[in-house]
């Protein structure tokens, strides 16, 4: 079975500063990786996904993530955050022919002016 | 807006009661997934339906059941409710492209059991 560990439960960051959210996964087979964002009192919105190919994946709202197979990581980055990026971020994994998502515990990002 | 709709948005009920949560997938999506989000357990997969048939089961209690109808909408039934069932319940739908599925989530139903 696959699993996801998000290494930081809370990340405070100042506006216009960069942010990195760390995600490590565990699986015995090839994986598909996703980052979702949950704004306060809302559902989950897909930020980006890695299916195959280029290890650097660009998503919406200026986010990007890099798949590192040797380190089993899929860290999310944004070079300059805005107040509106305040949200909870979830890393998730699925595998071929078992499409359910296994989620990490989430990282709460709080952007301060 | 993901295109996935869920009703109701909020539900308050008492222990021992039964409720039904409804989900309408995006147009063309055949798969529906149900997830539960709670403070102590995080986001957990409950059950998946594909074109009307149960495809996969996760940590779903026996008191919970689901179905997907011919028009592809899905219902999650929760019975003999307990305080611990209070949570946010998400539905997601997906389409398979090249052997991969990407799930799009609805806004959720917030259930409070008193």
PDB file of C-alpha atoms in Angstrom:
ATOM      1  CA  UNK A   1       0.000   0.000   0.000  1.00  0.00           C
ATOM      2  CA  UNK A   2       1.132   3.522  -0.662  1.00  0.00           C
ATOM      3  CA  UNK A   3       1.394   6.318   1.883  1.00  0.00           C
ATOM      4  CA  UNK A   4       2.265  10.005   2.055  1.00  0.00           C
ATOM      5  CA  UNK A   5       4.086  12.006   4.702  1.00  0.00           C
ATOM      6  CA  UNK A   6       3.902  15.765   4.777  1.00  0.00           C
ATOM      7  CA  UNK A   7       6.809  16.849   6.866  1.00  0.00           C
ATOM      8  CA  UNK A   8       5.474  20.200   8.049  1.00  0.00           C
ATOM      9  CA  UNK A   9       2.090  20.633   9.654  1.00  0.00           C
ATOM     10  CA  UNK A  10       2.269  24.441   9.699  1.00  0.00           C
ATOM     11  CA  UNK A  11       4.290  26.868   7.591  1.00  0.00           C
ATOM     12  CA  UNK A  12       4.099  30.574   8.380  1.00  0.00           C
ATOM     13  CA  UNK A  13       5.513  32.796   5.649  1.00  0.00           C
ATOM     14  CA  UNK A  14       5.650  36.495   4.835  1.00  0.00           C
ATOM     15  CA  UNK A  15       3.984  37.904   1.741  1.00  0.00           C
ATOM     16  CA  UNK A  16       6.236  37.864  -1.365  1.00  0.00           C
ATOM     17  CA  UNK A  17       8.590  35.335   0.260  1.00  0.00           C
ATOM     18  CA  UNK A  18       9.153  31.890  -1.267  1.00  0.00           C
ATOM     19  CA  UNK A  19       7.602  28.788   0.230  1.00  0.00           C
ATOM     20  CA  UNK A  20       8.344  25.085  -0.015  1.00  0.00           C
ATOM     21  CA  UNK A  21       6.026  22.362   1.254  1.00  0.00           C
ATOM     22  CA  UNK A  22       7.615  18.979   1.669  1.00  0.00           C
ATOM     23  CA  UNK A  23       6.008  15.690   0.701  1.00  0.00           C
ATOM     24  CA  UNK A  24       7.496  12.194   0.798  1.00  0.00           C
ATOM     25  CA  UNK A  25       5.743   9.070  -0.386  1.00  0.00           C
ATOM     26  CA  UNK A  26       6.136   5.364   0.065  1.00  0.00           C
ATOM     27  CA  UNK A  27       5.145   2.808  -2.563  1.00  0.00           C
ATOM     28  CA  UNK A  28       6.419  -0.445  -4.006  1.00  0.00           C
ATOM     29  CA  UNK A  29       5.142   0.444  -7.478  1.00  0.00           C
ATOM     30  CA  UNK A  30       5.150   3.481  -9.743  1.00  0.00           C
ATOM     31  CA  UNK A  31       3.032   6.325  -8.467  1.00  0.00           C
ATOM     32  CA  UNK A  32       0.994   9.261  -9.616  1.00  0.00           C
ATOM     33  CA  UNK A  33       1.333  12.322  -7.386  1.00  0.00           C
ATOM     34  CA  UNK A  34      -0.973  15.251  -6.757  1.00  0.00           C
ATOM     35  CA  UNK A  35      -1.128  18.453  -4.774  1.00  0.00           C
ATOM     36  CA  UNK A  36      -4.508  19.810  -3.747  1.00  0.00           C
ATOM     37  CA  UNK A  37      -5.323  23.063  -1.967  1.00  0.00           C
ATOM     38  CA  UNK A  38      -8.209  23.631   0.427  1.00  0.00           C
ATOM     39  CA  UNK A  39      -9.128  27.255   1.090  1.00  0.00           C
ATOM     40  CA  UNK A  40     -11.056  27.963   4.299  1.00  0.00           C
ATOM     41  CA  UNK A  41     -14.528  26.438   4.215  1.00  0.00           C
ATOM     42  CA  UNK A  42     -14.099  25.155   0.682  1.00  0.00           C
ATOM     43  CA  UNK A  43     -13.499  21.878  -1.111  1.00  0.00           C
ATOM     44  CA  UNK A  44     -10.260  20.544  -2.546  1.00  0.00           C
ATOM     45  CA  UNK A  45      -8.876  22.133  -5.681  1.00  0.00           C
ATOM     46  CA  UNK A  46      -6.267  20.435  -7.842  1.00  0.00           C
ATOM     47  CA  UNK A  47      -3.044  22.457  -7.977  1.00  0.00           C
ATOM     48  CA  UNK A  48      -0.907  20.142 -10.084  1.00  0.00           C
ATOM     49  CA  UNK A  49      -0.135  16.518 -10.804  1.00  0.00           C
ATOM     50  CA  UNK A  50       2.740  14.296 -11.816  1.00  0.00           C
ATOM     51  CA  UNK A  51       1.811  11.363 -14.017  1.00  0.00           C
ATOM     52  CA  UNK A  52       5.003  10.681 -15.987  1.00  0.00           C
ATOM     53  CA  UNK A  53       7.613  12.474 -18.067  1.00  0.00           C
ATOM     54  CA  UNK A  54       9.221  15.704 -16.966  1.00  0.00           C
ATOM     55  CA  UNK A  55       9.940  15.716 -13.255  1.00  0.00           C
ATOM     56  CA  UNK A  56       9.212  19.439 -12.919  1.00  0.00           C
ATOM     57  CA  UNK A  57       5.506  20.056 -12.976  1.00  0.00           C
ATOM     58  CA  UNK A  58       3.894  23.460 -13.206  1.00  0.00           C
ATOM     59  CA  UNK A  59       0.453  24.085 -11.795  1.00  0.00           C
ATOM     60  CA  UNK A  60      -2.028  26.836 -11.241  1.00  0.00           C
ATOM     61  CA  UNK A  61      -1.462  30.053  -9.292  1.00  0.00           C
ATOM     62  CA  UNK A  62       2.312  29.990  -9.850  1.00  0.00           C
ATOM     63  CA  UNK A  63       2.970  26.725  -8.000  1.00  0.00           C
ATOM     64  CA  UNK A  64       5.346  24.053  -9.189  1.00  0.00           C
ATOM     65  CA  UNK A  65       6.548  20.728  -7.854  1.00  0.00           C
ATOM     66  CA  UNK A  66       9.467  18.443  -8.530  1.00  0.00           C
ATOM     67  CA  UNK A  67       9.247  14.672  -8.558  1.00  0.00           C
ATOM     68  CA  UNK A  68      12.375  13.002  -7.196  1.00  0.00           C
ATOM     69  CA  UNK A  69      12.203   9.239  -7.520  1.00  0.00           C
ATOM     70  CA  UNK A  70      15.447   8.487  -5.687  1.00  0.00           C
ATOM     71  CA  UNK A  71      14.338  10.545  -2.693  1.00  0.00           C
ATOM     72  CA  UNK A  72      10.658   9.540  -3.059  1.00  0.00           C
ATOM     73  CA  UNK A  73       9.677  13.175  -2.768  1.00  0.00           C
ATOM     74  CA  UNK A  74       7.299  15.577  -4.454  1.00  0.00           C
ATOM     75  CA  UNK A  75       7.910  18.989  -2.886  1.00  0.00           C
ATOM     76  CA  UNK A  76       5.708  21.957  -3.755  1.00  0.00           C
ATOM     77  CA  UNK A  77       7.176  25.435  -4.272  1.00  0.00           C
ATOM     78  CA  UNK A  78       6.105  28.951  -5.020  1.00  0.00           C
ATOM     79  CA  UNK A  79       8.696  31.707  -5.494  1.00  0.00           C
ATOM     80  CA  UNK A  80       6.527  34.527  -4.112  1.00  0.00           C
ATOM     81  CA  UNK A  81       3.371  33.990  -2.062  1.00  0.00           C
ATOM     82  CA  UNK A  82       0.333  36.204  -1.660  1.00  0.00           C
ATOM     83  CA  UNK A  83      -2.051  36.604   1.231  1.00  0.00           C
ATOM     84  CA  UNK A  84      -4.583  34.676  -0.857  1.00  0.00           C
ATOM     85  CA  UNK A  85      -2.335  31.590  -0.734  1.00  0.00           C
ATOM     86  CA  UNK A  86      -3.306  31.101   2.909  1.00  0.00           C
ATOM     87  CA  UNK A  87      -4.840  27.623   2.866  1.00  0.00           C
ATOM     88  CA  UNK A  88      -4.248  23.985   3.678  1.00  0.00           C
ATOM     89  CA  UNK A  89      -2.252  21.996   1.157  1.00  0.00           C
ATOM     90  CA  UNK A  90      -2.515  18.242   0.682  1.00  0.00           C
ATOM     91  CA  UNK A  91      -0.151  15.915  -1.090  1.00  0.00           C
ATOM     92  CA  UNK A  92      -1.738  12.727  -2.434  1.00  0.00           C
ATOM     93  CA  UNK A  93      -0.649   9.557  -4.210  1.00  0.00           C
ATOM     94  CA  UNK A  94      -2.331   6.915  -6.318  1.00  0.00           C
ATOM     95  CA  UNK A  95      -1.065   3.968  -8.337  1.00  0.00           C
ATOM     96  CA  UNK A  96      -1.992   2.343 -11.604  1.00  0.00           C
ATOM     97  CA  UNK A  97      -5.244   0.349 -11.449  1.00  0.00           C
ATOM     98  CA  UNK A  98      -5.857   1.514  -7.863  1.00  0.00           C
ATOM     99  CA  UNK A  99      -7.026   5.021  -8.368  1.00  0.00           C
ATOM    100  CA  UNK A 100      -8.095   5.975  -4.874  1.00  0.00           C
ATOM    101  CA  UNK A 101      -6.052   8.797  -3.391  1.00  0.00           C
ATOM    102  CA  UNK A 102      -4.026   8.406  -0.235  1.00  0.00           C
ATOM    103  CA  UNK A 103      -3.547  11.802   1.349  1.00  0.00           C
ATOM    104  CA  UNK A 104      -0.970  13.274   3.643  1.00  0.00           C
ATOM    105  CA  UNK A 105      -2.034  14.992   6.846  1.00  0.00           C
ATOM    106  CA  UNK A 106      -1.892  18.417   5.230  1.00  0.00           C
ATOM    107  CA  UNK A 107       0.237  21.538   5.649  1.00  0.00           C
ATOM    108  CA  UNK A 108      -1.372  24.764   6.768  1.00  0.00           C
ATOM    109  CA  UNK A 109       0.217  27.763   5.102  1.00  0.00           C
ATOM    110  CA  UNK A 110      -0.382  31.132   6.706  1.00  0.00           C
ATOM    111  CA  UNK A 111       0.800  34.143   4.727  1.00  0.00           C
ATOM    112  CA  UNK A 112       1.373  37.328   6.714  1.00  0.00           C
ATOM    113  CA  UNK A 113       1.785  40.866   5.406  1.00  0.00           C
TER     114      UNK A 113
ATOM    115  CA  UNK B   1     -15.907  25.476  -9.650  1.00  0.00           C
ATOM    116  CA  UNK B   2     -14.954  21.836 -10.224  1.00  0.00           C
ATOM    117  CA  UNK B   3     -18.283  20.876 -11.785  1.00  0.00           C
ATOM    118  CA  UNK B   4     -18.974  18.361  -9.009  1.00  0.00           C
ATOM    119  CA  UNK B   5     -22.010  19.234  -6.915  1.00  0.00           C
ATOM    120  CA  UNK B   6     -22.899  17.991  -3.468  1.00  0.00           C
ATOM    121  CA  UNK B   7     -26.040  18.452  -1.415  1.00  0.00           C
ATOM    122  CA  UNK B   8     -26.764  19.400   1.233  1.00  0.00           C
ATOM    123  CA  UNK B   9     -23.945  21.739   2.153  1.00  0.00           C
ATOM    124  CA  UNK B  10     -24.579  21.362   5.886  1.00  0.00           C
ATOM    125  CA  UNK B  11     -26.428  18.733   7.865  1.00  0.00           C
ATOM    126  CA  UNK B  12     -27.151  18.679  11.581  1.00  0.00           C
ATOM    127  CA  UNK B  13     -28.710  15.588  13.059  1.00  0.00           C
ATOM    128  CA  UNK B  14     -28.851  13.513  16.236  1.00  0.00           C
ATOM    129  CA  UNK B  15     -27.166  10.303  17.262  1.00  0.00           C
ATOM    130  CA  UNK B  16     -28.909   7.210  16.010  1.00  0.00           C
ATOM    131  CA  UNK B  17     -30.341   8.921  12.949  1.00  0.00           C
ATOM    132  CA  UNK B  18     -29.796   8.186   9.271  1.00  0.00           C
ATOM    133  CA  UNK B  19     -28.817  10.687   6.578  1.00  0.00           C
ATOM    134  CA  UNK B  20     -28.229  10.632   2.835  1.00  0.00           C
ATOM    135  CA  UNK B  21     -25.591  12.706   1.096  1.00  0.00           C
ATOM    136  CA  UNK B  22     -25.881  13.312  -2.625  1.00  0.00           C
ATOM    137  CA  UNK B  23     -23.233  13.867  -5.278  1.00  0.00           C
ATOM    138  CA  UNK B  24     -23.510  14.730  -8.959  1.00  0.00           C
ATOM    139  CA  UNK B  25     -20.290  14.140 -10.913  1.00  0.00           C
ATOM    140  CA  UNK B  26     -18.899  16.275 -13.698  1.00  0.00           C
ATOM    141  CA  UNK B  27     -20.508  15.689 -17.048  1.00  0.00           C
ATOM    142  CA  UNK B  28     -18.923  12.636 -18.679  1.00  0.00           C
ATOM    143  CA  UNK B  29     -17.161  11.353 -15.563  1.00  0.00           C
ATOM    144  CA  UNK B  30     -17.960   7.718 -14.801  1.00  0.00           C
ATOM    145  CA  UNK B  31     -16.118   7.332 -11.503  1.00  0.00           C
ATOM    146  CA  UNK B  32     -17.325   8.684  -8.177  1.00  0.00           C
ATOM    147  CA  UNK B  33     -15.279   8.561  -4.994  1.00  0.00           C
ATOM    148  CA  UNK B  34     -16.325   9.348  -1.432  1.00  0.00           C
ATOM    149  CA  UNK B  35     -13.897  10.644   1.181  1.00  0.00           C
ATOM    150  CA  UNK B  36     -14.274  11.605   4.827  1.00  0.00           C
ATOM    151  CA  UNK B  37     -12.284  14.466   6.333  1.00  0.00           C
ATOM    152  CA  UNK B  38     -12.091  14.626  10.111  1.00  0.00           C
ATOM    153  CA  UNK B  39      -9.719  16.316  12.523  1.00  0.00           C
ATOM    154  CA  UNK B  40      -8.380  13.077  13.977  1.00  0.00           C
ATOM    155  CA  UNK B  41      -8.284  10.883  10.855  1.00  0.00           C
ATOM    156  CA  UNK B  42      -7.556  13.426   8.131  1.00  0.00           C
ATOM    157  CA  UNK B  43      -8.760  12.682   4.598  1.00  0.00           C
ATOM    158  CA  UNK B  44      -9.719   9.037   4.189  1.00  0.00           C
ATOM    159  CA  UNK B  45     -11.022   7.180   1.180  1.00  0.00           C
ATOM    160  CA  UNK B  46     -14.378   5.492   1.783  1.00  0.00           C
ATOM    161  CA  UNK B  47     -15.622   3.943  -1.453  1.00  0.00           C
ATOM    162  CA  UNK B  48     -15.470   4.193  -5.243  1.00  0.00           C
ATOM    163  CA  UNK B  49     -18.094   3.523  -7.889  1.00  0.00           C
ATOM    164  CA  UNK B  50     -17.486   3.225 -11.601  1.00  0.00           C
ATOM    165  CA  UNK B  51     -20.413   3.386 -14.000  1.00  0.00           C
ATOM    166  CA  UNK B  52     -22.842   2.086 -11.411  1.00  0.00           C
ATOM    167  CA  UNK B  53     -20.696  -0.645  -9.912  1.00  0.00           C
ATOM    168  CA  UNK B  54     -18.687  -0.679  -6.730  1.00  0.00           C
ATOM    169  CA  UNK B  55     -15.007  -0.660  -7.686  1.00  0.00           C
ATOM    170  CA  UNK B  56     -13.059  -0.237  -4.450  1.00  0.00           C
ATOM    171  CA  UNK B  57     -13.674  -0.009  -0.737  1.00  0.00           C
ATOM    172  CA  UNK B  58     -11.616   1.781   1.853  1.00  0.00           C
ATOM    173  CA  UNK B  59     -12.158   2.448   5.530  1.00  0.00           C
ATOM    174  CA  UNK B  60     -15.920   2.518   5.273  1.00  0.00           C
ATOM    175  CA  UNK B  61     -17.951   1.467   8.295  1.00  0.00           C
ATOM    176  CA  UNK B  62     -20.640  -1.180   7.952  1.00  0.00           C
ATOM    177  CA  UNK B  63     -23.176   1.462   9.028  1.00  0.00           C
ATOM    178  CA  UNK B  64     -22.312   3.368   5.852  1.00  0.00           C
ATOM    179  CA  UNK B  65     -23.351   2.414   2.344  1.00  0.00           C
ATOM    180  CA  UNK B  66     -23.351   4.007  -1.060  1.00  0.00           C
ATOM    181  CA  UNK B  67     -24.673   3.533  -4.542  1.00  0.00           C
ATOM    182  CA  UNK B  68     -24.341   5.056  -7.979  1.00  0.00           C
ATOM    183  CA  UNK B  69     -27.439   5.421 -10.092  1.00  0.00           C
ATOM    184  CA  UNK B  70     -27.909   5.041 -13.880  1.00  0.00           C
ATOM    185  CA  UNK B  71     -27.631   8.812 -14.324  1.00  0.00           C
ATOM    186  CA  UNK B  72     -24.244   8.497 -12.519  1.00  0.00           C
ATOM    187  CA  UNK B  73     -25.151  10.535  -9.463  1.00  0.00           C
ATOM    188  CA  UNK B  74     -24.200   8.886  -6.202  1.00  0.00           C
ATOM    189  CA  UNK B  75     -25.582   8.779  -2.677  1.00  0.00           C
ATOM    190  CA  UNK B  76     -23.781   8.016   0.553  1.00  0.00           C
ATOM    191  CA  UNK B  77     -26.045   6.698   3.304  1.00  0.00           C
ATOM    192  CA  UNK B  78     -24.922   6.988   6.913  1.00  0.00           C
ATOM    193  CA  UNK B  79     -27.002   5.211   9.525  1.00  0.00           C
ATOM    194  CA  UNK B  80     -27.022   4.751  13.315  1.00  0.00           C
ATOM    195  CA  UNK B  81     -25.030   7.930  13.484  1.00  0.00           C
ATOM    196  CA  UNK B  82     -22.529   8.478  16.273  1.00  0.00           C
ATOM    197  CA  UNK B  83     -20.856  11.651  17.503  1.00  0.00           C
ATOM    198  CA  UNK B  84     -17.629  10.516  15.854  1.00  0.00           C
ATOM    199  CA  UNK B  85     -19.252  10.541  12.417  1.00  0.00           C
ATOM    200  CA  UNK B  86     -19.208  14.330  12.472  1.00  0.00           C
ATOM    201  CA  UNK B  87     -16.943  15.274   9.585  1.00  0.00           C
ATOM    202  CA  UNK B  88     -16.722  16.801   6.151  1.00  0.00           C
ATOM    203  CA  UNK B  89     -17.715  14.330   3.442  1.00  0.00           C
ATOM    204  CA  UNK B  90     -16.328  14.906  -0.028  1.00  0.00           C
ATOM    205  CA  UNK B  91     -17.321  13.429  -3.296  1.00  0.00           C
ATOM    206  CA  UNK B  92     -14.923  13.419  -6.233  1.00  0.00           C
ATOM    207  CA  UNK B  93     -15.416  12.403  -9.829  1.00  0.00           C
ATOM    208  CA  UNK B  94     -12.848  11.462 -12.411  1.00  0.00           C
ATOM    209  CA  UNK B  95     -12.307  10.475 -15.960  1.00  0.00           C
ATOM    210  CA  UNK B  96      -9.671   7.988 -17.028  1.00  0.00           C
ATOM    211  CA  UNK B  97      -7.203   9.294 -19.599  1.00  0.00           C
ATOM    212  CA  UNK B  98      -4.323   7.117 -20.756  1.00  0.00           C
ATOM    213  CA  UNK B  99      -4.738   4.764 -17.836  1.00  0.00           C
ATOM    214  CA  UNK B 100      -4.613   7.555 -15.271  1.00  0.00           C
ATOM    215  CA  UNK B 101      -7.422   9.131 -13.288  1.00  0.00           C
ATOM    216  CA  UNK B 102      -7.473  12.697 -12.006  1.00  0.00           C
ATOM    217  CA  UNK B 103     -10.061  13.400  -9.344  1.00  0.00           C
ATOM    218  CA  UNK B 104     -12.033  16.641  -9.065  1.00  0.00           C
ATOM    219  CA  UNK B 105     -13.689  17.337  -5.750  1.00  0.00           C
ATOM    220  CA  UNK B 106     -17.030  18.782  -4.819  1.00  0.00           C
ATOM    221  CA  UNK B 107     -17.473  21.410  -2.095  1.00  0.00           C
ATOM    222  CA  UNK B 108     -18.332  18.814   0.533  1.00  0.00           C
ATOM    223  CA  UNK B 109     -21.146  18.178   2.985  1.00  0.00           C
ATOM    224  CA  UNK B 110     -20.431  19.146   6.568  1.00  0.00           C
ATOM    225  CA  UNK B 111     -22.167  16.703   8.916  1.00  0.00           C
ATOM    226  CA  UNK B 112     -22.637  17.499  12.576  1.00  0.00           C
ATOM    227  CA  UNK B 113     -24.030  14.772  14.808  1.00  0.00           C
ATOM    228  CA  UNK B 114     -25.306  16.025  18.174  1.00  0.00           C
TER     229      UNK B 114
END
